[in-house]
Amino acid sequence: MHKENPNPTIHATNKRSLPSQSSKATLLGSAAIHRYHLGGSPSPYNDPASEWEREAVPDDEDLSHRWGSITADERSVALALSAAAYPIASASNYHSSTQSSADSESPKLDILQQAGFALYHPHRIHKQCRAIRYPSFAPSAHAKEVVAEEPKRDAITANEVFQIIRNIQDPEHPLTLEQLNVVRIELVEVVDLKGEIVDGEFPQASGSCRKKFSTVHVQFTPTIPHCSMATLIGLTIRVKLLRSLPSRFKVVVKIESGTHASEHAVNKQLADKERVRAALENEHLLGVVNRCIAGGMQIQ
Amino acid sequence: MSRPPPSTRPTPPSSSSSSSSSSMSTSTGTLVPLATLSPPIPGGSPAWHVAFSIDGRYLAACVGNPDTRVLVWEKRRRRRRRDGGSGASLSRGRGRRPLPGEDATDATKAKKSAEDDVDVVDEDEEGGREWELISTIRDDDDDDDEYGGRRRQNRPGSTSSRRTIRCAAFAPTCMSSLILATASFDGKVVVWERRRRDCYDGRDRDVDDDVDDDDDCEYDEYDDRDVNSFEAITQLEGHESEVKCLTWNATGSLLASCGRDKTIWIWECRLPGTVGGGDGNAARDGDMGGGEGAGEFDCLAVLQGHGGDVKSITFGQSHGQFGDGDEVLYSASYDNTVKVWAEEDGEWYCASTLDDTVHSSTVWCVALSPGGVRMYTGSQDGSIGIWKMRTSAELSRRRGSSSSSSTRGVGGGGGGSWDCVGRLSDSHSGYPVMSIDCAPSRAGHGRVASCGGDDRINVYREEVVNVGGTIMSSSSDAPKFALEAVAVDAHDGDVNCVRWHPLDGTCLASCGDDGAVRLWRYRR
């Protein structure tokens, strides 16, 4: 009988924890229930029917519905329940089992049946129980629950990023960058992903792995090609994005290609994190940037 | 805050691993977190720079605006090795070190302690526990009433200074005095000296001359509390705007600073405990008042030539190829170039501007191999340039032996050049390479560590090519580098600086935009 149970350690713990129970066969099943948290209460035998009904798993159909696919754990439980319910049958031969099954029921069998457990005769379990008929190598239910608990979040969209920068005030005019057509939603590119490694080119060495990041690319269009405020506008956009976005984003702010005389120089300056940090320590410059950000909010 | 929790090894946000890519069959090393000395603070100040002292016992990290400060950690000496059984069990693991017997002679003990002075290799996994925060230098601690007066005296105008401290560098001085130079975005270089009990005996007179009114202070300086505080001994002014990098030469006789104003300043230093820097007696017996006795700084040269911010500088050996001095200075700039500055008749001049087609954007960093003949440059364009120093003799050989007489090149001394012999064009996923450091010669493995805007730390190994029984590695004109170990997500943001421990080839320190300062264990 014990060979039916794939987890022999259950016997030992079971005997120690519930010494008052007389029938070893019943204890075997209850241990399996405990092991796989099928029972709701730590001592279900005190009030079996009412306690178990809530957490009961009536049959394998429900099992599969609840966890998607049948796991190895559930197979073990089904086998253990079967062995618990038919202690004599599991030990006897097949022909006598059909007749003697009613007599050989353990005292707790009807309790299990009342609770709605599916109890298969050991000789029929291979045909009737889906968990046995369609074995699966899926991870146990507990493992799957952990995976399911991984936090989910909505990806940040280009529109949301645009909402952050659209109402920055132009340093020279009482208008927002959106009103001046300096920023446009088409020029906002957002890639929001979890960091992952993908294969990439690595010409010099034998190989490498590239990492992809969540990125925000914003291009802006100065009003005139010689706009002296282009660096300041870019700095303000960058500062507001850095303050607003989660730190996983790598922010790039650039001038739209071909719209400014010294486009390359401004882009280089905006990309230099050291210069950006240093600029923000300049109280005058920081004041202007903050006024542009705050002023835009008042315009709206 | 200074110590990580002792029970568990701190783990960064994501576990680091060696590159698991199947194409990296040669990748064998690992880079695992050893300790987080300073925790990441979301939205806090970025940590810009880390620097070890020459003996590897101290680590300094600069944290930028808004909470500008310099943190200094000291590696605790493990006394248990010397007393009793625990020490024996520790040294048993090393194999090469004999067990310290109970009946060791005094001479043996003295030798052993001398070894401990330089031997900071820690073989246990809890090495990070031994780093203890000993000092936090803030440039604006004027609320310190006790010594505020003297500090203000030493640093006029310091009340308004809260700008980022971008770089810190320990002077290569002897162990009795610990001297740290810091570079700030406010254009000033401040030289700090650690106040220690054993140093003060010789300096009491100077302090007495200077500060007459607070005798109590003199006694307070002997408190344990004050032993680890740093005192500003000099402030070097000259840069018009942000100072971005500092470097000492090998002997501590020169300090160079560079910055936003496109210039490099070379300061001559006479520090106690450095070669040619005047020993302690001279400073004590001489009648220099105030803090001047601790070290004098004279501006030796102001080097102009770069067309943009000078981002990084480092001293190297000239090997007789540049100028007539022993030392040369390398500078990396916002103008996409690297320049070589050499000394000729005591004058510093630009000896060479390296090939400006190698990097298409700002060169952030320049690092030299321990021998000074291989150079690595990291750029905003995401590439690492690999350079080789060519001697004038080699150059003339390559040109053809037509001019056999010209072993010395044109234009004064030297005649050597640096050639780009390789390029890792996509070393950090296309993000800027912020810092590179070559493992010290004592480490014995010659690995190169780099970090950058992709939050990673890479460790490269130069592939050794065996040609007909001859090992051709560093002499190769086309070196190949294999990425040996990677710390993915080493920091929660750009990694700004990575440095090898000067003695321990398995230890690295890094800092990043997340404000964290971490130690790493590299294993081959």
CSV table of C-alpha atoms in Angstrom, one decimal, chain B residues 92-244:
chain,number,residue,atom,x,y,z
B,92,ARG,CA,45.5,27.8,6.6
B,93,GLY,CA,43.2,28.5,3.7
B,94,ARG,CA,45.9,30.4,1.9
B,95,GLY,CA,48.3,27.6,1.6
B,96,ARG,CA,51.4,29.6,0.9
B,97,ARG,CA,51.5,31.3,4.3
B,98,PRO,CA,52.9,29.2,7.1
B,99,LEU,CA,50.8,28.9,10.2
B,100,PRO,CA,51.7,31.5,12.8
B,101,GLY,CA,52.9,29.4,15.6
B,102,GLU,CA,52.4,30.2,19.3
B,103,ASP,CA,56.1,30.4,19.8
B,104,ALA,CA,56.9,32.7,17.0
B,105,THR,CA,59.8,34.9,17.6
B,106,ASP,CA,59.4,38.6,17.7
B,107,ALA,CA,61.2,38.9,14.4
B,108,THR,CA,58.7,36.6,12.8
B,109,LYS,CA,55.9,38.5,14.2
B,110,ALA,CA,57.3,41.8,13.0
B,111,LYS,CA,57.6,40.4,9.6
B,112,LYS,CA,54.2,39.1,9.7
B,113,SER,CA,52.7,42.3,10.7
B,114,ALA,CA,54.7,44.0,7.9
B,115,GLU,CA,53.1,41.6,5.5
B,116,ASP,CA,49.7,42.4,6.9
B,117,ASP,CA,50.4,46.0,6.2
B,118,VAL,CA,50.5,45.4,2.5
B,119,ASP,CA,48.5,42.2,2.2
B,120,VAL,CA,44.9,43.1,2.1
B,121,VAL,CA,43.8,40.2,-0.1
B,122,ASP,CA,40.8,38.8,1.5
B,123,GLU,CA,39.9,35.3,0.7
B,124,ASP,CA,36.7,35.1,2.6
B,125,GLU,CA,33.4,36.0,1.2
B,126,GLU,CA,32.6,38.6,3.8
B,127,GLY,CA,35.4,40.9,2.7
B,128,GLY,CA,33.0,43.8,2.3
B,129,ARG,CA,32.3,43.6,6.0
B,130,GLU,CA,35.7,44.8,6.7
B,131,TRP,CA,35.2,48.1,5.0
B,132,GLU,CA,34.2,50.7,7.6
B,133,LEU,CA,33.1,54.2,6.8
B,134,ILE,CA,35.6,56.4,8.6
B,135,SER,CA,34.7,59.8,7.4
B,136,THR,CA,32.2,61.8,5.4
B,137,ILE,CA,33.7,65.0,4.0
B,138,ARG,CA,31.2,67.7,3.2
B,139,ASP,CA,32.4,70.9,1.8
B,140,ASP,CA,29.9,72.9,3.7
B,141,ASP,CA,30.1,71.7,7.3
B,142,ASP,CA,30.3,75.1,8.7
B,143,ASP,CA,27.9,74.2,11.4
B,144,ASP,CA,30.8,72.4,13.0
B,145,ASP,CA,31.5,75.0,15.6
B,146,GLU,CA,34.5,73.4,17.1
B,147,TYR,CA,36.8,73.6,14.2
B,148,GLY,CA,34.7,75.8,11.9
B,149,GLY,CA,36.9,78.8,12.5
B,150,ARG,CA,40.0,77.1,11.3
B,151,ARG,CA,38.3,75.4,8.4
B,152,ARG,CA,37.0,78.7,7.2
B,153,GLN,CA,40.4,80.1,7.5
B,154,ASN,CA,41.8,77.4,5.3
B,155,ARG,CA,39.0,77.5,2.8
B,156,PRO,CA,37.8,81.0,2.2
B,157,GLY,CA,34.3,81.3,0.7
B,158,SER,CA,33.5,77.7,1.4
B,159,THR,CA,30.1,78.6,2.7
B,160,SER,CA,28.5,78.8,-0.7
B,161,SER,CA,30.1,75.7,-2.0
B,162,ARG,CA,27.6,72.9,-2.4
B,163,ARG,CA,28.4,71.9,-5.9
B,164,THR,CA,29.2,68.4,-7.0
B,165,ILE,CA,32.5,66.9,-6.1
B,166,ARG,CA,33.4,65.1,-9.2
B,167,CYS,CA,36.6,63.4,-8.5
B,168,ALA,CA,38.8,62.3,-5.6
B,169,ALA,CA,42.3,61.0,-5.6
B,170,PHE,CA,44.6,59.8,-2.8
B,171,ALA,CA,48.1,61.0,-2.9
B,172,PRO,CA,50.6,58.2,-3.2
B,173,THR,CA,52.1,59.1,0.1
B,174,CYS,CA,53.5,56.9,2.8
B,175,MET,CA,51.2,55.4,5.3
B,176,SER,CA,51.7,57.9,8.1
B,177,SER,CA,49.7,60.5,6.4
B,178,LEU,CA,46.6,60.1,4.2
B,179,ILE,CA,46.1,62.9,1.7
B,180,LEU,CA,43.1,63.2,-0.5
B,181,ALA,CA,42.5,65.7,-3.3
B,182,THR,CA,39.0,66.5,-4.4
B,183,ALA,CA,37.8,68.3,-7.5
B,184,SER,CA,34.6,70.3,-7.4
B,185,PHE,CA,32.3,71.7,-10.0
B,186,ASP,CA,32.9,75.1,-8.2
B,187,GLY,CA,36.3,75.2,-9.9
B,188,LYS,CA,38.3,74.4,-6.8
B,189,VAL,CA,40.7,71.6,-5.9
B,190,VAL,CA,40.9,71.0,-2.2
B,191,VAL,CA,43.6,68.9,-0.6
B,192,TRP,CA,42.6,67.2,2.6
B,193,GLU,CA,44.8,65.5,5.1
B,194,ARG,CA,43.5,63.0,7.6
B,195,ARG,CA,44.0,64.0,11.1
B,196,ARG,CA,45.6,61.2,13.0
B,197,ARG,CA,47.0,60.9,16.4
B,198,ASP,CA,50.5,59.8,15.3
B,199,CYS,CA,50.7,62.6,12.8
B,200,TYR,CA,49.9,65.3,15.2
B,201,ASP,CA,52.9,65.1,17.4
B,202,GLY,CA,55.0,66.7,14.8
B,203,ARG,CA,52.5,69.3,14.0
B,204,ASP,CA,51.5,70.6,17.3
B,205,ARG,CA,53.7,73.6,17.1
B,206,ASP,CA,52.2,74.7,13.8
B,207,VAL,CA,48.7,74.5,15.1
B,208,ASP,CA,49.7,76.3,18.2
B,209,ASP,CA,51.0,79.2,16.3
B,210,ASP,CA,47.9,79.4,14.3
B,211,VAL,CA,45.2,78.9,16.9
B,212,ASP,CA,45.9,80.5,20.2
B,213,ASP,CA,42.5,80.9,21.7
B,214,ASP,CA,41.2,77.3,21.9
B,215,ASP,CA,43.6,75.2,23.9
B,216,ASP,CA,40.8,72.8,24.6
B,217,CYS,CA,40.7,72.0,20.9
B,218,GLU,CA,44.2,70.7,21.1
B,219,TYR,CA,43.1,68.0,23.5
B,220,ASP,CA,40.0,67.2,21.6
B,221,GLU,CA,42.1,66.3,18.6
B,222,TYR,CA,43.3,63.4,20.5
B,223,ASP,CA,39.8,62.0,20.8
B,224,ASP,CA,39.1,58.9,18.9
B,225,ARG,CA,36.2,60.7,17.4
B,226,ASP,CA,38.5,63.1,15.6
B,227,VAL,CA,41.1,60.8,14.5
B,228,ASN,CA,39.3,60.0,11.3
B,229,SER,CA,38.3,63.5,10.2
B,230,PHE,CA,39.8,65.2,7.2
B,231,GLU,CA,41.1,68.7,7.3
B,232,ALA,CA,41.5,70.9,4.3
B,233,ILE,CA,45.1,71.8,4.1
B,234,THR,CA,45.1,73.6,0.8
B,235,GLN,CA,42.7,74.9,-1.8
B,236,LEU,CA,44.0,75.2,-5.3
B,237,GLU,CA,42.3,77.8,-7.3
B,238,GLY,CA,42.8,78.5,-10.9
B,239,HIS,CA,40.1,76.7,-12.9
B,240,GLU,CA,37.4,79.0,-14.2
B,241,SER,CA,34.7,76.5,-14.0
B,242,GLU,CA,34.0,72.8,-13.2
B,243,VAL,CA,37.0,70.7,-12.4
B,244,LYS,CA,36.3,67.2,-13.6
